[in-house]
Every structure is written in C-alpha cells, then in structure tokens.
Short mmCIF file of C-alpha atoms in Angstrom, two decimals:
data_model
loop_
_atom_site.label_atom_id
_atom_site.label_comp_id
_atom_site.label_asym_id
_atom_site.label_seq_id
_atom_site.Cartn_x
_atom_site.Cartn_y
_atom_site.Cartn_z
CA UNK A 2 -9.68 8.35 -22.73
CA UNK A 3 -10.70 11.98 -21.79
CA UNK A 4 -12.73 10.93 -18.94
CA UNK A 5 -10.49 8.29 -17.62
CA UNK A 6 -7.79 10.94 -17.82
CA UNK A 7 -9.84 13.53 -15.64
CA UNK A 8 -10.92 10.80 -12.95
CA UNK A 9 -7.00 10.54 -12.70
CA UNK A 10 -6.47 13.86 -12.09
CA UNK A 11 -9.43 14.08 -9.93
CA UNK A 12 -7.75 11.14 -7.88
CA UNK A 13 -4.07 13.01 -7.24
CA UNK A 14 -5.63 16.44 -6.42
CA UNK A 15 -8.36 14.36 -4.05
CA UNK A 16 -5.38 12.36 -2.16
CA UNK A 17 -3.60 15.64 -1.98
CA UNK A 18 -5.81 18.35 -0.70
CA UNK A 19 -5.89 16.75 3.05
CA UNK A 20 -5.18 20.33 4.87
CA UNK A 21 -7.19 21.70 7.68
CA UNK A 22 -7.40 25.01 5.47
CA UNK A 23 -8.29 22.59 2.52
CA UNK A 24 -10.86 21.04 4.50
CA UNK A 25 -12.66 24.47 6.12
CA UNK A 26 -14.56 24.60 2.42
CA UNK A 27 -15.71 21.06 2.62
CA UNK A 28 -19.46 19.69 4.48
CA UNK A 29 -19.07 16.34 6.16
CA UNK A 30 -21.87 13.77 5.68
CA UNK A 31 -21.07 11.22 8.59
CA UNK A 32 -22.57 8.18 8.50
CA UNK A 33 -22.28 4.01 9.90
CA UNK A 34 -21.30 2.44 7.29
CA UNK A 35 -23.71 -0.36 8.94
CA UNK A 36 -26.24 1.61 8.76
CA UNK A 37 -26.59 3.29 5.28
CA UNK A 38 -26.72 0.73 2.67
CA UNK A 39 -26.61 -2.88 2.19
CA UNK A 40 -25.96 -2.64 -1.41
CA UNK A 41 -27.14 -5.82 -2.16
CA UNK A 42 -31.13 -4.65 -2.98
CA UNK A 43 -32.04 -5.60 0.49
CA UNK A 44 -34.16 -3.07 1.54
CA UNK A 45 -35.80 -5.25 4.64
CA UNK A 46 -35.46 -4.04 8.36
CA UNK A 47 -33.25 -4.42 10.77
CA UNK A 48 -34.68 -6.69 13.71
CA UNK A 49 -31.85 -5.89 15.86
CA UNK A 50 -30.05 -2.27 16.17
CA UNK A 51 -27.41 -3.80 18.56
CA UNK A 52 -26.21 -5.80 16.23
CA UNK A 53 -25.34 -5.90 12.50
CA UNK A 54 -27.98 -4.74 10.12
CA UNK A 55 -25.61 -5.11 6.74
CA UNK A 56 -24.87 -1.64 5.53
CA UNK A 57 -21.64 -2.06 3.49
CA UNK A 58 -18.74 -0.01 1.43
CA UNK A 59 -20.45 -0.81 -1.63
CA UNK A 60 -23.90 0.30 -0.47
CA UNK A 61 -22.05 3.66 -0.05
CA UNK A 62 -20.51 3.75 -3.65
CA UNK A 63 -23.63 2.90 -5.03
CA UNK A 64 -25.61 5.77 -2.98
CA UNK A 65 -23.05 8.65 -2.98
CA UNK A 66 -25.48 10.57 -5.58
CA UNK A 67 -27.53 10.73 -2.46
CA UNK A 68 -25.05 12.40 -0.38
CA UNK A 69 -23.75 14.38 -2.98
CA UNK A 70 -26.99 15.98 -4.39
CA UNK A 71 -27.57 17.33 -1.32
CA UNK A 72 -24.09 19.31 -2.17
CA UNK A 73 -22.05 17.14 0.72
CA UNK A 74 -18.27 17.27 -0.56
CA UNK A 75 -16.82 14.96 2.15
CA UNK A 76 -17.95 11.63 3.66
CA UNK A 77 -17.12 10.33 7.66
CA UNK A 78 -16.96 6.51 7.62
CA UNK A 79 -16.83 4.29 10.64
CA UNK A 80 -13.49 2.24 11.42
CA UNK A 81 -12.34 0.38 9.11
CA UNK A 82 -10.52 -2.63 11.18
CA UNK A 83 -11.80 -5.75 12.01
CA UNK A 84 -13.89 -6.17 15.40
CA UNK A 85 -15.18 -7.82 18.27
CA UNK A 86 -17.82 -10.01 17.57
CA UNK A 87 -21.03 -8.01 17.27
CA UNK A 88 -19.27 -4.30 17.54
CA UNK A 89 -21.06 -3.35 14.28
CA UNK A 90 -20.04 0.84 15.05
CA UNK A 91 -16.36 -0.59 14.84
CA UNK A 92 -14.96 1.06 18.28
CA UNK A 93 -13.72 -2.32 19.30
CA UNK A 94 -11.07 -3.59 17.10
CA UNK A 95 -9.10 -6.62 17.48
CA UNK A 96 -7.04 -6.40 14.00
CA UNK A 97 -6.16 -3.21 13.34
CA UNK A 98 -4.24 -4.31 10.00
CA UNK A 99 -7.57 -6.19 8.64
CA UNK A 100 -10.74 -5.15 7.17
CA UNK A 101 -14.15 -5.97 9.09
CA UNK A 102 -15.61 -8.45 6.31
CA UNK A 103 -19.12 -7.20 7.54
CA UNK A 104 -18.66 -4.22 5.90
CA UNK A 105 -16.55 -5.87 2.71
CA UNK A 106 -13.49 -6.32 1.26
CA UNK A 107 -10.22 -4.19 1.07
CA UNK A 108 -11.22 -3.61 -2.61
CA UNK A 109 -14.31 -2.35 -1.28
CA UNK A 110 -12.82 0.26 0.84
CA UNK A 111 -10.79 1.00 -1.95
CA UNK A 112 -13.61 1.52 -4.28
CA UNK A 113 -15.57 3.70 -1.84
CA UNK A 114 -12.69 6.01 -1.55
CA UNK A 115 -11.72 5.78 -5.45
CA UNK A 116 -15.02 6.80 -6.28
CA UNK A 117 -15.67 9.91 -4.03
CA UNK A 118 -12.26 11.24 -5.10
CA UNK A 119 -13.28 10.76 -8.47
CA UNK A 120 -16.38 13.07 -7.65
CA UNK A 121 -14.19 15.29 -5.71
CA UNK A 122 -15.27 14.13 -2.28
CA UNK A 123 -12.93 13.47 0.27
CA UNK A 124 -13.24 10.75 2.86
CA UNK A 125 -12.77 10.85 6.78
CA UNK A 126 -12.00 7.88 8.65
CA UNK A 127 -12.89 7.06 12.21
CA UNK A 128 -9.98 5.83 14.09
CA UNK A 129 -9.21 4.29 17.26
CA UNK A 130 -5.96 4.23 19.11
CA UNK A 131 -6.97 4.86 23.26
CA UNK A 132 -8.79 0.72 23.45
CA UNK A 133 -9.15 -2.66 21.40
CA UNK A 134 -12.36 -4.53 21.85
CA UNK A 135 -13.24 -5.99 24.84
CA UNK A 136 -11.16 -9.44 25.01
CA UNK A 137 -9.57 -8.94 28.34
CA UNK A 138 -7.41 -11.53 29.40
CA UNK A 139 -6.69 -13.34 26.56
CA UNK A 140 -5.03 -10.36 24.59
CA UNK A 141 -3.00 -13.22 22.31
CA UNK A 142 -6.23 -12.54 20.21
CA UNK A 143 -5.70 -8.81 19.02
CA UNK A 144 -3.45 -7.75 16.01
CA UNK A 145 -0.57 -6.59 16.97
CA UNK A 146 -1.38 -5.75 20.76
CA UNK A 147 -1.05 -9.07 21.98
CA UNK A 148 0.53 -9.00 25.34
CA UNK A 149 -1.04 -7.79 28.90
CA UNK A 150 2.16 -5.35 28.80
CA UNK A 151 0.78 -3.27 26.35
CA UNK A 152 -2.19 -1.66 28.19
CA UNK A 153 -3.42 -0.01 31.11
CA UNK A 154 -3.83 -2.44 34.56
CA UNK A 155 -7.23 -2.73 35.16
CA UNK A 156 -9.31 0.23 36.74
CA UNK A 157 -12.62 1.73 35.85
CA UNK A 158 -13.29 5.43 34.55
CA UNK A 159 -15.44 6.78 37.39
CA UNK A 160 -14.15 10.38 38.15
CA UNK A 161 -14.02 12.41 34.67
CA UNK A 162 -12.69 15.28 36.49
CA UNK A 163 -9.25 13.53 37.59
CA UNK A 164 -7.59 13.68 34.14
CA UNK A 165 -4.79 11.13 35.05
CA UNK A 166 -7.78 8.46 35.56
CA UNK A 167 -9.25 9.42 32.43
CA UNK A 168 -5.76 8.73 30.40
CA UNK A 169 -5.14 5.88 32.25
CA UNK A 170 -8.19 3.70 33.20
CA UNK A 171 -10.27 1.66 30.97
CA UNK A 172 -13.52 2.78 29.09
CA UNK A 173 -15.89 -0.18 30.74
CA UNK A 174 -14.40 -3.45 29.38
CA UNK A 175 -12.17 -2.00 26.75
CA UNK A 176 -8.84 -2.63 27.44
CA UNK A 177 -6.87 0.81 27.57
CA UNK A 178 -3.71 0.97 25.56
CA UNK A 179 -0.48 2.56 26.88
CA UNK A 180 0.70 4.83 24.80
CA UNK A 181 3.69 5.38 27.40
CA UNK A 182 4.77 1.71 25.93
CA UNK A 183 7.50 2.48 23.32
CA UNK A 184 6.22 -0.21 21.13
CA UNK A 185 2.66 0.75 21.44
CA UNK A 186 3.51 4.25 20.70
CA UNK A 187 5.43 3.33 17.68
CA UNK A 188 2.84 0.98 16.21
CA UNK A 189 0.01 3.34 16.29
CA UNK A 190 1.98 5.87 14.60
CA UNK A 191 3.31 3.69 12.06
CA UNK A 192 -0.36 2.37 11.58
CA UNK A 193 -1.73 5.40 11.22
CA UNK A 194 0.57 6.37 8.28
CA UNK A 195 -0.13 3.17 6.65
CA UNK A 196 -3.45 3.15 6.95
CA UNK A 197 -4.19 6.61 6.05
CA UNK A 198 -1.59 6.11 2.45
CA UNK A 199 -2.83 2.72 1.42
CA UNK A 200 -6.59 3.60 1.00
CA UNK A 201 -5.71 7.34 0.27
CA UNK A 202 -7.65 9.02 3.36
CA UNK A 203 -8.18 12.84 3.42
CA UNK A 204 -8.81 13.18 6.89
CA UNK A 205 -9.35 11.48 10.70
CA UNK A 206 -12.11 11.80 13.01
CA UNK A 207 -10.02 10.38 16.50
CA UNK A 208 -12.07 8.51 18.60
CA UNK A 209 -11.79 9.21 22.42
CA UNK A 210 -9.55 11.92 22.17
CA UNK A 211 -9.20 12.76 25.80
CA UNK A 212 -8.24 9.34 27.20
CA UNK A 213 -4.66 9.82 25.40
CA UNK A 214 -2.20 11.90 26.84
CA UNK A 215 -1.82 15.05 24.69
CA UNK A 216 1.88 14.52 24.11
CA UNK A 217 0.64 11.54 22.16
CA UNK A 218 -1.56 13.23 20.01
CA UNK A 219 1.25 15.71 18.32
CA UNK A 220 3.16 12.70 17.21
CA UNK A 221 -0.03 10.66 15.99
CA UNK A 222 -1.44 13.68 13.87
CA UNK A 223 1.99 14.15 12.27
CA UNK A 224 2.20 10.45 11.29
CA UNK A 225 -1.26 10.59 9.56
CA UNK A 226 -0.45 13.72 7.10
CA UNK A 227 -4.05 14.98 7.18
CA UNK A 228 -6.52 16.93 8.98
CA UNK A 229 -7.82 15.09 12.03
CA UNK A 230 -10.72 16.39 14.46
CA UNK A 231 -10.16 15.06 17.73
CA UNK A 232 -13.67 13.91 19.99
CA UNK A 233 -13.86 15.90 23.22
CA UNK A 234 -17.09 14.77 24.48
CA UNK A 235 -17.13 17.92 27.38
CA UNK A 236 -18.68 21.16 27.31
CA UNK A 237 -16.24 22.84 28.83
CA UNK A 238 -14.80 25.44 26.33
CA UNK A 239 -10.96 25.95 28.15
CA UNK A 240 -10.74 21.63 28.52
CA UNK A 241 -11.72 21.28 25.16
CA UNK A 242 -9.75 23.88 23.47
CA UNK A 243 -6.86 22.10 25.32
CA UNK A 244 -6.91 19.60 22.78
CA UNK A 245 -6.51 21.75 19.50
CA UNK A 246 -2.46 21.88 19.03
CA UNK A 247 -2.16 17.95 20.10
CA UNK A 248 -4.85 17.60 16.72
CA UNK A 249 -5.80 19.86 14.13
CA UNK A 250 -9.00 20.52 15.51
CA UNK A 251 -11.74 18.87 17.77
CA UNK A 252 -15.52 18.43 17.42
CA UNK A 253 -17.41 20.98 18.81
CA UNK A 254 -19.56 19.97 21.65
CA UNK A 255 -19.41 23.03 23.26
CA UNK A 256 -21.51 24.00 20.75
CA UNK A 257 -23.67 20.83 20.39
CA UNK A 258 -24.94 21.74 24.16
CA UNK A 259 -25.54 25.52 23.59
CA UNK A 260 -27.72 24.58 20.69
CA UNK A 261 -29.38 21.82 22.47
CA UNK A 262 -30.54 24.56 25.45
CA UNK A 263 -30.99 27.27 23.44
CA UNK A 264 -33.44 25.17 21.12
CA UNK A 265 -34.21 21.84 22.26
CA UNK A 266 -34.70 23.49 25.33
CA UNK A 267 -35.74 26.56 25.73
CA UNK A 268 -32.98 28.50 26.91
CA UNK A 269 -32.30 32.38 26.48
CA UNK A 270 -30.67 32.93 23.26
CA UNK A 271 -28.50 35.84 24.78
CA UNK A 272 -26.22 32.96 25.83
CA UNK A 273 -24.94 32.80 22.28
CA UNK A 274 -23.07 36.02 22.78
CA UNK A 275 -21.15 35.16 25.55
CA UNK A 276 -20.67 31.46 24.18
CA UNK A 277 -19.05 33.23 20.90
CA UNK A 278 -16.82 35.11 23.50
CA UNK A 279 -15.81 32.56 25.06
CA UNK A 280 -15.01 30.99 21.78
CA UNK A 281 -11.98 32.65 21.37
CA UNK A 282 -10.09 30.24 23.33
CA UNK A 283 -9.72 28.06 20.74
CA UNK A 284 -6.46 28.76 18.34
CA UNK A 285 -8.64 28.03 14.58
CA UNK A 286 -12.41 27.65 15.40
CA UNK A 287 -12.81 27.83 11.25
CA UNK A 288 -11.53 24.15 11.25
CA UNK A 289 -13.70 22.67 14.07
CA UNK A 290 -16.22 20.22 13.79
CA UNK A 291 -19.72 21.30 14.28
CA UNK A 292 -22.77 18.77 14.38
CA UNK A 293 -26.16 18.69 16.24
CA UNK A 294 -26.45 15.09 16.40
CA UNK A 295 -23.94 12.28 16.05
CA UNK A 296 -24.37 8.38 16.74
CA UNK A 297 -23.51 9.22 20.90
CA UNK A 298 -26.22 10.96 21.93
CA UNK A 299 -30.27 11.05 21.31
CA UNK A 300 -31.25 12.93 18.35
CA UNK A 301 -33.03 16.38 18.65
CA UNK A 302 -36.09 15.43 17.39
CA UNK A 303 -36.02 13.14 19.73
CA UNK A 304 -35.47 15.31 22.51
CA UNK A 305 -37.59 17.90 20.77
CA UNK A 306 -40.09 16.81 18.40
CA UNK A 307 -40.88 20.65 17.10
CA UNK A 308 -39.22 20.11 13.28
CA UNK A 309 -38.99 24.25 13.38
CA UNK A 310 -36.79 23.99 16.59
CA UNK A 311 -34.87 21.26 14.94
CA UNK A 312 -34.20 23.43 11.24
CA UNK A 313 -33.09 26.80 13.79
CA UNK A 314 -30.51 24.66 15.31
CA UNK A 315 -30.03 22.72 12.38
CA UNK A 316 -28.90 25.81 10.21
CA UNK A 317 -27.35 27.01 12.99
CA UNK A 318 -24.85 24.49 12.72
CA UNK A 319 -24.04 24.30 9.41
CA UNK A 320 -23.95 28.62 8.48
CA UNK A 321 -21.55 29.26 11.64
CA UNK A 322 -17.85 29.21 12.07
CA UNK A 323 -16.27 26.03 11.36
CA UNK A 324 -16.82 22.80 9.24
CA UNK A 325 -20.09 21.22 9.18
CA UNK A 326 -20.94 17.65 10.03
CA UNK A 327 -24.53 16.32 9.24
CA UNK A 328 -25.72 13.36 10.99
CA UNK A 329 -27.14 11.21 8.52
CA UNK A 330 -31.00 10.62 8.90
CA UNK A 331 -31.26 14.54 9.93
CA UNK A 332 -32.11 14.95 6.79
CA UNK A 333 -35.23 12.67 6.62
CA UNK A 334 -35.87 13.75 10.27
CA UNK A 335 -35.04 10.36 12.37
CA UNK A 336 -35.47 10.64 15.98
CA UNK A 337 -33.93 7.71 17.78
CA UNK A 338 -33.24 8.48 20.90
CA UNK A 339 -30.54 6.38 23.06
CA UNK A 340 -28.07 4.09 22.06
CA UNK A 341 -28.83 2.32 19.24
CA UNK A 342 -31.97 3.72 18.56
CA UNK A 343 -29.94 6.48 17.05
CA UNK A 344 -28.57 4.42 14.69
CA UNK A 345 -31.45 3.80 12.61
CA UNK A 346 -30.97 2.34 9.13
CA UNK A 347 -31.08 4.97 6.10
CA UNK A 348 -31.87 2.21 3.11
CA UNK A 349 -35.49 2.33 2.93
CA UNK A 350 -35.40 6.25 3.08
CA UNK A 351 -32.62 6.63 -0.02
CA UNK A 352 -35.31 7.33 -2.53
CA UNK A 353 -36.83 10.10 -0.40
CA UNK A 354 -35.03 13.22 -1.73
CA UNK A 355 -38.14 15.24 -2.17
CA UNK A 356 -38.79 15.29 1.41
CA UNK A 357 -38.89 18.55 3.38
CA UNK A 358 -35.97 17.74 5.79
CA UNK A 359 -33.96 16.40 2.69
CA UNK A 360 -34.73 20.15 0.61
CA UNK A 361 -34.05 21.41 3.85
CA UNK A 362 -30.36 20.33 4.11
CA UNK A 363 -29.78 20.78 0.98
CA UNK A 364 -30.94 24.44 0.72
CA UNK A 365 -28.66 25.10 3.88
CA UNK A 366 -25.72 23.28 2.50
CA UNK A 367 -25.32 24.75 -0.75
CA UNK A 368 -26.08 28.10 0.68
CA UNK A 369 -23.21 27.73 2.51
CA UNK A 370 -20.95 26.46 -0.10
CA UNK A 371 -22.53 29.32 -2.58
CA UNK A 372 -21.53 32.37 0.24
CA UNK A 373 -18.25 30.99 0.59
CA UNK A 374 -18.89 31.77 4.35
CA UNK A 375 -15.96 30.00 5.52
CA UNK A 376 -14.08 33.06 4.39
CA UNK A 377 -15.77 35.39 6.43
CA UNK A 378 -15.24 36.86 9.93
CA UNK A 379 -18.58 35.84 12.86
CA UNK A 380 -20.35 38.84 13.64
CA UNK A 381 -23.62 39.25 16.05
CA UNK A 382 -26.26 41.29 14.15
CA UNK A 383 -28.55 41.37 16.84
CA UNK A 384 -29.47 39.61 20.18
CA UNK A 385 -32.09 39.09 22.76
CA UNK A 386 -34.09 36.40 24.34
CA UNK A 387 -35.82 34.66 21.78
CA UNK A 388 -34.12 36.48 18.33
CA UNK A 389 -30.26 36.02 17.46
CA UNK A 390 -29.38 37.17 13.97
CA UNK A 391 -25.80 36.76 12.87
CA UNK A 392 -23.80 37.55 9.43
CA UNK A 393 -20.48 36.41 7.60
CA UNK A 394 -19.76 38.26 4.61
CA UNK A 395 -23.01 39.47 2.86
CA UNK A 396 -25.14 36.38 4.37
CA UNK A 397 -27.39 37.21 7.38
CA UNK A 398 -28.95 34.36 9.24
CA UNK A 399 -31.72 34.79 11.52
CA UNK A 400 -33.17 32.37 14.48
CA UNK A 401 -35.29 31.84 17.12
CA UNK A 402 -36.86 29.64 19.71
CA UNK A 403 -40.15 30.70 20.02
CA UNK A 404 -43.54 29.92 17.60
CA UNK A 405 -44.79 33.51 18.38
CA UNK A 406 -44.45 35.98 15.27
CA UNK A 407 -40.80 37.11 15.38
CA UNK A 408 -40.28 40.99 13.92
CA UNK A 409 -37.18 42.95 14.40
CA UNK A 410 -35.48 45.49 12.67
CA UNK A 411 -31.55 44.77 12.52
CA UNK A 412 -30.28 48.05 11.91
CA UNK A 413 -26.57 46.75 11.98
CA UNK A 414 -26.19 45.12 8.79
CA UNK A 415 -24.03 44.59 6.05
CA UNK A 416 -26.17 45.70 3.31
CA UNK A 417 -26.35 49.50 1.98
CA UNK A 418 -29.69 51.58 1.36
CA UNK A 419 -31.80 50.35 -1.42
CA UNK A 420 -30.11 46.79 -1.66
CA UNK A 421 -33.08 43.78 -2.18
CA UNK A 422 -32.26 40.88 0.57
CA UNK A 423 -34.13 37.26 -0.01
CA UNK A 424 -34.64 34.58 1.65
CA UNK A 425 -33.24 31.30 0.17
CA UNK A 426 -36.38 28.80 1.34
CA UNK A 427 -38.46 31.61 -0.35
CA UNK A 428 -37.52 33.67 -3.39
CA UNK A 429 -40.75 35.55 -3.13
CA UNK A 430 -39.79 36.56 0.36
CA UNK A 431 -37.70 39.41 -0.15
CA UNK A 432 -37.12 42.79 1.73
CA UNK A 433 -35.34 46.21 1.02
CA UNK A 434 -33.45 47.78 2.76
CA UNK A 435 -34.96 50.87 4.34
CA UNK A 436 -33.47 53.66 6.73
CA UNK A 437 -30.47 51.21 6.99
CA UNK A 438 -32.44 48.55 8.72
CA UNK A 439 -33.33 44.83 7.84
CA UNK A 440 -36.72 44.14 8.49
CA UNK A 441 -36.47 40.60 9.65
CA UNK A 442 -40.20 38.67 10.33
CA UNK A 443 -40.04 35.18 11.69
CA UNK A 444 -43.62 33.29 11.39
CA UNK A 445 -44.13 29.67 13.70
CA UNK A 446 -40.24 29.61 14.77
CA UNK A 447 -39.15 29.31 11.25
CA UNK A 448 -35.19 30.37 10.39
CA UNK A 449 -34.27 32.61 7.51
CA UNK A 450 -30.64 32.88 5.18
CA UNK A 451 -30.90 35.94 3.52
CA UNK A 452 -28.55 36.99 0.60
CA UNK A 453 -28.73 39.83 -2.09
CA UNK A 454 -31.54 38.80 -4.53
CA UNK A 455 -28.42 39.77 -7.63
CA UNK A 456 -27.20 35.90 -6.21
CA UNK A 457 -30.71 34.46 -6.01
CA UNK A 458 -30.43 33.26 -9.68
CA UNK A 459 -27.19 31.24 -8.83
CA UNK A 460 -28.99 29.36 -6.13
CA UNK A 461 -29.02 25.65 -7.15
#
C-alpha cells in the first residue's frame, strides 16, 4: 500500500515539474527507441541500419536501470507517431494521432513513461510539426493533413542563407507543412496539447526548428505546457539565439562545433573565451541543450579516435552551462560515423557497465548532479592554447587538447589557502592549495573535476 502510494505521488510531482527551471537540474539520456532495446531477449544484430532493427518501448522500461545508474534523471525518445514505411528514426509521420506499432503499443508508451516517473525521471519527446513523410501526391494517406492545400508547393531547400526558402521549401521529399494554413496551425497546436497530456510528457525536443516561422513557435510551445528545446542545426550564435523566445530553449550547436575544433580537431583553445562571450546573446543559456554527438552527425570517435580527446570534450559538455544531453553509445565509446552508422544498436552492450567509457559518464554525471553546478555562475580560470580551466561554484574543471604533460598553476581560484582539492577519477590525486594557486598537472590529454576532498566521501 505504502509503495503503491509513493509511486502515486512520484507520478503527480513527475507530470508536474515540466519547467525549463525544473528541467536545468535534470541530464538527458537521448536515445532511438529503435535502437536501444528489443525487449524481447533478442540480442542478435542488426543486418540493416537503414531500416528497422526492433528496439521497442518496452526494451526501454526493462533497461532504464541502465540509464539510471549512470545517474541520468531524464530520457529523449524518438517520435512517437506512426511512419512512412521504413522511417525507423520516426521524422516521417503519416498519423500523427497513432502509435508506430514497430516500436509497440499505446500501453507501451504509457508504461515507458509511467515507469520513469515512478523513478523520478522525466521523459522528452521528439516532435515533428515543419513535414509528414514523404508521400507526395497522394496526401489522402496522412492523418489529418490530407489535402495538397495544407503544405508548401513544391521547391527544394538549396540556399540556407535565404530564410524565407528555408520556412517555406521542402526538406528533400518531405512535404513542408504550412503553418500559415489556419487549420494546419490549429491542428498542430491542438495536437501538441493532446499529445503531450495523454502520455504525461515532461518536455519536447522540436524537430527542424528553423523551417517554421518563429511566430509559430510562441503559439506551439504554449500549447504543449512544458519545456521544449528547439533544433537549430547552425553555428551561428546571433541566428541561433534567434530562436530562444519562439521556444524555451534550443540545442546548442554552437557549442557542438567549438568542441569539435577545439578537440576533435585541434584548434586553439583560446577560442573558448571569446565563444563564452559571445554566448551572451542568448536570453537563458542555463536551459540549453548541450550534446557532443546526436543521431545527425558522425560521432567523435569517429572523427577522432583519441578516447582522451573524446572524455575532454565529453566532460566539457556535460560540467558547462546548460542541460546535458548524452548520446547514447558515448558511453561504451561507439564510433559510427555517417548516417546510419551512427545509429548503432545498444542491446548487446547493456550488460557492459563496468566499462571505462560507461564509469566515465557516470563519474561526470553525478559529479555534476552532486555540485549542483547548474546553480552557479561560468567563470574562466585560466586560458591559453592547449589548457582551459573553468569553475562554477567550488568545482574547477580542467582540459586540454594536447598528449604532452599539461602543468599550470591557476592562481585565480575559488579555493582559500590550505584547502585539499581532488580529483573525482582519482581520490588519491589530490593537491593543496599553496600561495593561492592550484597546481593543476594534466598527463596523456587526460581531463580533471576537482572538488574539496570534505565532499569526496559523498561521491557515489
């Protein structure tokens, strides 16, 4: 009785805390749902990555321990609707009202989300509302776009610098809705709030976020209720900022590319303090998404196979300002490179939690979560080309790019004289503060997370 009393509970505070400032404490585990878990005790391979493989909603249920040992407190789940023959990522929808039965049934999705909030996870959902799948001209087939009148005339994307082409042309065969259409407007909104309530969603990850006009976006986000993080696939830090106001937030790929040159790369690591300027242009960057690799793009290791490089940039991502989103596979070190080879399938790789990359992430993650850093202003520590040391709150984090022997003393610190600093992959490797300065060695590119040694003994 207790315990089906506190799953309750758990379940009303889960559908409730949907906030972007309820969401800035949470780490997001994203994953395809076709990819993680068949849930059936199929652990075979996949012979075809452009296809199905059979990772369902109840292979996730029945592997969230995996997730959430590594201390992950949210999941990101691919669409939901049903979809074009074949579209196994779910981008290409052609009932938005149905469930894709390759991934289960609406019970299933249920359960999945019943049972994170009952471990106090919450759950993002993908969503699409700029295209349907590719059925051009017979749009009689989609659910409930089914006239010509409700999309775009045919044109091709082909200059991503002319944003009225962008918003208005279609995304290679995938017919572009108009959200100009009263009816199409409507329906999207009215499908997001339905969605979103049945199932009990905490949050959106929007699909294609600049391919809508803006105005669009202000209406959509307050129809959903929850925190949604808008995809801006651009470097550019004054387009992309552009499209936090229209959403709560967007992912951060300005960031994605600075760690990709700094580390994958090579690049001077000075950039970071004009990047961190430049920053600034965003209204909340303590709610944006931050990743290093996502299902769009190769994989770092695969673009850089040195795993030191990869843990630098890795960290990097998930200790800095905003909310943290983990590809899965990082953490067992995949390194697919173009689409679909960077959707490899997880199953066979769900009992390897003693793995270094799987320690790894979880070391980082609950570091985070134990230094509370999301409460903490950014500030540089200490910069030059290969060295970048930065702290929030009483947790200094130091990186570089370089396997040469790293030393620097980082006399601007937030520690006083005499305090004992650790670092959490070591707890024998511990320094005191001297003359006010850090003594910070770096051996083989590794990265170090210091904290007081006093909150050593609450590391889990």
């Amino acid at each position: 009785m207790i315990k089906s009393v506190l799953i309750f509970l758990a379940l009303i505070l889960a559908a409730k805390a949907a906030t972007p400032q309820q969401w800035k404490s949470r780490i997001i585990y994203q994953l395809l749902t076709d990819r993680f878990s068949r849930g059936n005790g199929d652990n075979s391979g996949c012979a075809d990555l452009g296809n199905y493989c059979g990772g369902t909603f109840k292979g996730i249920t029945q592997n969230l321990d995996y997730i959430q040992n590594m201390g992950f407190d949210a999941i990101w789940i691919s669409p939901v609707p049903v979809n074009y023959q074949g579209a196994y990522h779910g981008y290409a929808a052609i009932d938005l009202y149905g469930v894709n039965p390759h991934f289960g049934t609406e019970q299933d999705l249920q359960d999945l989300v019943n049972a994170c909030h009952s471990r106090g996870m919450y759950v993002m959902l993908d969503v699409v509302a700029n295209h349907v799948g590719p059925v051009s001209p017979d749009f009689s087939v989609i659910n409930p776009f089914n006239k010509s009148e409700y999309y775009h005339p045919y044109c091709q994307i082909n200059n991503w610098n002319d944003q009225h082409e962008v918003e208005w042309c279609w995304l290679g065969t995938l017919p572009d809705l108009s959200q100009e259409n009263q009816y199409v407007r409507s329906t999207l909104k009215s499908w997001i709030n339905w969605i979103v309530n049945k199932y009990g969603f905490d949050g959106l990850r929007v699909d294609t976020a600049v391919e809508v006009p803006k105005d669009f976006w202000y209406e959509f986000q307050a129809s959903a209720g929850v925190y949604a993080v808008g995809e801006a696939f651009n470097g550019d830090i004054n387009y992309v900022s552009g499209y936090q106001g229209p959403l709560d937030a967007v992912l951060n790929y300005p960031l994605y590319f600075l760690l990709r040159n700094i580390f994958a790369y090579g690049g001077d690591m000075y950039q970071a303090r004009d990047f961190m300027n430049s920053m600034k242009a965003f209204k909340d960057q303590t709610i944006l998404g931050n990743f290093l690799d996502n299902h769009d793009n190769p994989r770092f290791l695969y673009q850089n196979g040195n795993i030191n490089r990869f843990k630098n940039a890795l960290a990097w991502s998930v200790v800095t300002l905003g909310i943290p989103i983990v590809y899965y596979g990082d953490e067992q070190g995949f390194n697919g490179g173009y689409d679909p080879n960077d959707r490899e399938i997880l199953w066979p790789y769900l009992k390897n939690t003693n793995s270094d990359m799987y320690q790894f992430v979880t070391k980082i993650v609950k570091y985070r979560k134990q230094m509370q850093l999301w409460n903490y202003p950014w500030v540089e520590r200490y910069a030059d080309h290969n060295f970048y040391c930065f702290s929030m709150g009483n947790a200094v984090m130091a990186f570089t790019n370089t396997d040469n022997t790293i030393q620097r003393s980082v006399t601007y610190n937030p520690y006083k004289e005499g305090d004992v600093i650790c670092n959490i992959f070591w707890s024998g490797d511990c320094v005191t503060i001297t003359n006010g300065a850090l003594n910070v060695v770096l051996l083989n590119g590794e990265v170090k997370l210091y904290m007081p040694k006093s909150m050593m003994m609450e590391e889990k």
